XYZ file of C-alpha atoms in Angstrom:
234
model
C -0.018 -0.168 -0.100
C 1.354 3.590 -0.671
C 2.063 5.974 2.084
C -0.669 8.899 2.346
C 0.538 11.906 0.802
C 1.635 14.514 3.488
C 2.843 17.213 1.388
C 0.966 20.490 0.895
C 2.427 23.348 -1.221
C 1.683 27.168 -0.549
C 0.465 28.793 -3.668
C 2.172 32.207 -2.790
C 2.657 33.276 -6.563
C 1.808 36.698 -7.663
C -1.033 35.748 -10.245
C -4.638 33.531 -10.299
C -3.062 31.810 -13.598
C 0.493 31.105 -12.284
C -1.249 29.789 -9.366
C -4.014 27.157 -11.166
C -0.612 26.258 -13.199
C 1.483 25.545 -10.431
C -0.802 23.555 -8.530
C -1.750 21.460 -11.719
C 1.832 21.107 -12.403
C 2.372 19.444 -8.516
C -0.858 17.378 -8.393
C 1.146 14.179 -8.496
C 2.988 15.100 -5.626
C 0.971 16.922 -3.167
C -2.354 16.260 -1.031
C -3.487 19.661 -1.261
C -2.546 22.979 -2.221
C -2.739 26.134 0.295
C -4.211 29.205 -0.294
C -3.002 31.605 2.006
C -4.013 35.187 3.336
C -1.791 36.717 0.203
C -3.197 34.427 -2.206
C -6.920 34.837 -1.319
C -6.761 38.624 -1.133
C -5.025 38.828 -4.470
C -7.608 36.209 -6.155
C -10.597 35.912 -4.073
C -12.715 32.766 -3.717
C -12.917 32.202 -7.661
C -9.142 30.960 -7.250
C -10.437 28.299 -4.499
C -13.420 27.674 -6.747
C -11.084 26.908 -10.007
C -8.803 24.925 -8.099
C -11.324 22.683 -6.497
C -13.182 22.561 -10.077
C -9.860 21.103 -11.117
C -10.058 18.389 -8.555
C -7.566 19.407 -6.279
C -8.029 19.565 -2.247
C -7.441 23.066 -0.981
C -5.825 24.023 2.437
C -7.777 27.489 2.988
C -5.514 29.090 5.526
C -7.040 32.241 6.189
C -6.456 32.102 10.157
C -10.008 33.597 11.411
C -9.523 35.481 14.559
C -12.380 37.406 15.514
C -15.640 37.222 18.087
C -17.458 33.989 17.593
C -20.702 35.370 15.667
C -18.050 36.813 13.001
C -16.114 34.040 12.426
C -19.319 31.969 12.376
C -20.477 34.331 9.256
C -17.193 33.914 7.644
C -17.303 29.974 7.955
C -20.807 30.060 6.673
C -19.591 31.891 3.493
C -16.334 29.497 3.284
C -18.627 26.489 3.521
C -19.568 26.943 -0.184
C -15.984 26.591 -1.392
C -15.608 23.245 -0.555
C -12.344 23.598 1.167
C -10.811 20.249 3.291
C -9.376 22.351 5.816
C -9.669 26.054 6.895
C -7.403 27.565 9.722
C -8.953 29.881 12.879
C -6.198 31.264 15.282
C -6.642 29.119 18.525
C -6.020 32.245 20.582
C -9.767 33.359 19.500
C -10.466 30.735 22.417
C -13.014 27.859 22.844
C -16.125 29.779 21.870
C -15.058 30.932 18.547
C -13.674 27.832 17.465
C -16.933 26.090 18.637
C -18.812 28.463 16.518
C -16.294 28.224 13.520
C -17.087 24.049 13.772
C -20.767 24.875 13.964
C -20.800 26.664 10.888
C -19.032 24.591 8.722
C -19.833 21.017 6.927
C -17.775 18.119 8.677
C -16.169 17.547 5.186
C -14.313 20.690 5.897
C -11.906 20.472 8.788
C -11.199 23.320 11.284
C -7.669 23.706 12.032
C -6.775 25.642 14.849
C -3.271 27.567 14.438
C -1.169 27.420 17.662
C 2.186 29.756 17.775
C 3.073 31.048 14.320
C 6.584 29.658 13.145
C 7.940 33.370 13.407
C 7.474 33.343 16.953
C 9.994 32.226 19.563
C 10.291 32.392 23.324
C 11.807 35.641 23.500
C 8.899 37.196 21.342
C 6.346 35.591 23.393
C 7.645 36.525 26.685
C 7.636 40.037 25.697
C 3.869 39.454 24.524
C 3.259 38.890 28.148
C 2.896 35.151 28.153
C 4.146 33.666 31.469
C 5.118 30.363 30.478
C 7.507 28.627 27.661
C 6.583 28.823 24.366
C 6.403 24.924 24.010
C 3.956 24.929 27.193
C 2.086 27.815 25.398
C 1.265 25.680 22.336
C 0.202 22.719 24.530
C -2.362 24.860 26.211
C -3.768 26.518 23.143
C -3.581 22.866 21.275
C -5.743 21.420 24.235
C -8.300 24.260 24.391
C -8.739 24.214 20.671
C -8.982 20.253 20.117
C -11.344 20.339 23.249
C -13.641 22.995 21.811
C -14.164 21.020 18.522
C -11.176 21.891 16.453
C -10.156 18.830 13.915
C -6.446 19.671 14.153
C -3.810 22.200 15.174
C -0.893 23.976 13.240
C 2.180 24.002 14.996
C 6.151 23.676 14.392
C 7.452 20.705 14.176
C 9.592 21.489 17.766
C 6.181 21.338 19.803
C 4.787 17.968 17.829
C 6.445 15.973 20.559
C 4.961 18.046 23.399
C 1.578 17.302 22.221
C 1.339 13.862 23.213
C -1.886 11.935 23.075
C -4.316 15.273 22.547
C -5.335 13.774 19.254
C -6.458 15.872 15.987
C -4.602 16.588 12.658
C -0.842 17.871 12.968
C 0.123 20.363 10.546
C 3.376 21.856 10.492
C 4.861 24.893 8.500
C 8.154 26.352 8.390
C 9.878 23.356 6.512
C 13.343 23.912 5.298
C 15.789 21.655 3.759
C 18.697 23.018 5.904
C 20.169 24.562 2.670
C 17.657 27.736 2.279
C 17.601 30.823 4.310
C 15.089 30.669 6.719
C 13.555 34.231 6.064
C 11.390 35.507 8.668
C 10.845 31.679 9.990
C 12.584 31.072 13.489
C 11.315 27.405 14.506
C 12.003 25.456 11.372
C 12.529 21.810 10.632
C 13.269 19.578 7.684
C 10.259 17.556 6.445
C 11.832 14.231 7.338
C 12.142 15.571 11.214
C 8.454 16.823 11.087
C 7.316 13.804 9.581
C 9.021 11.373 11.847
C 7.889 13.608 14.973
C 4.270 12.778 14.019
C 3.051 15.550 11.763
C 0.200 14.246 9.525
C 1.074 17.406 6.702
C 3.820 19.389 6.372
C 3.239 22.865 4.510
C 6.042 23.850 1.993
C 6.429 27.124 -0.111
C 9.563 28.875 -0.968
C 11.524 25.888 -0.965
C 9.196 24.493 -3.987
C 7.760 27.344 -5.300
C 11.046 29.165 -6.043
C 12.819 25.974 -7.266
C 14.048 25.824 -11.027
C 11.893 22.742 -11.109
C 9.134 22.808 -8.292
C 7.969 19.454 -9.571
C 11.150 18.210 -9.147
C 11.199 19.871 -5.733
C 8.135 18.407 -4.798
C 9.161 14.985 -5.756
C 12.598 15.046 -3.638
C 10.127 16.069 -0.869
C 7.948 13.301 -1.323
C 10.849 10.763 -1.369
C 12.285 12.502 1.993
C 8.815 12.435 3.670
C 8.197 8.725 2.553
C 11.563 7.550 4.136
C 10.649 9.554 7.196
C 7.119 7.659 7.290
C 9.010 4.473 7.216
C 10.899 5.074 10.349
C 8.031 6.398 11.954
C 6.141 3.204 11.715
C 9.104 0.903 12.431
C 9.174 2.005 16.015
């Protein structure tokens, strides 16, 4: 049996046509394509409709964060887009997450973003969080899952701290170790993320900026499959 596809590619490219072309180029290597804030603001819901019409699964990464009523209204609008996953911020609290879950069909999973991978302990401390970043992620994940979230977004560094909380685990901030990390602080390789328990890894620049994106995605798929073997051999 072939292992499940665990790679999600972020379609952070300048035009809608380029996003659709890239998604089609990578479809054999990825589980989903991610339409994030950048792409959604630039190209709107029509991009999601076009991707779904082409048979591609969509991770709609909007990181909704507002009062429960507003988030529920946004999710009711999102429901018509038939995305596989949609993100909300775990920091919005349990009632907001429950409102999101209640407003969406069960075919769309609510994924709670814990701490952005651009944060580290020093930044979190300056924000007034009186615990380590890892402990904070654990609290946010636990509260979100208890409120009805179907999974969480976290860096690979916190995966082992989540224990048996359950839910899908989605890891951004993936780098090979050769690329510059840019504005990311908590990064890991796809191999390390999957070995530690990631259900999906989200990759943007290492694929979309590669001379041959399909080759970069294929190489990552091999790396992920290797980590899968190690993970299941334990």
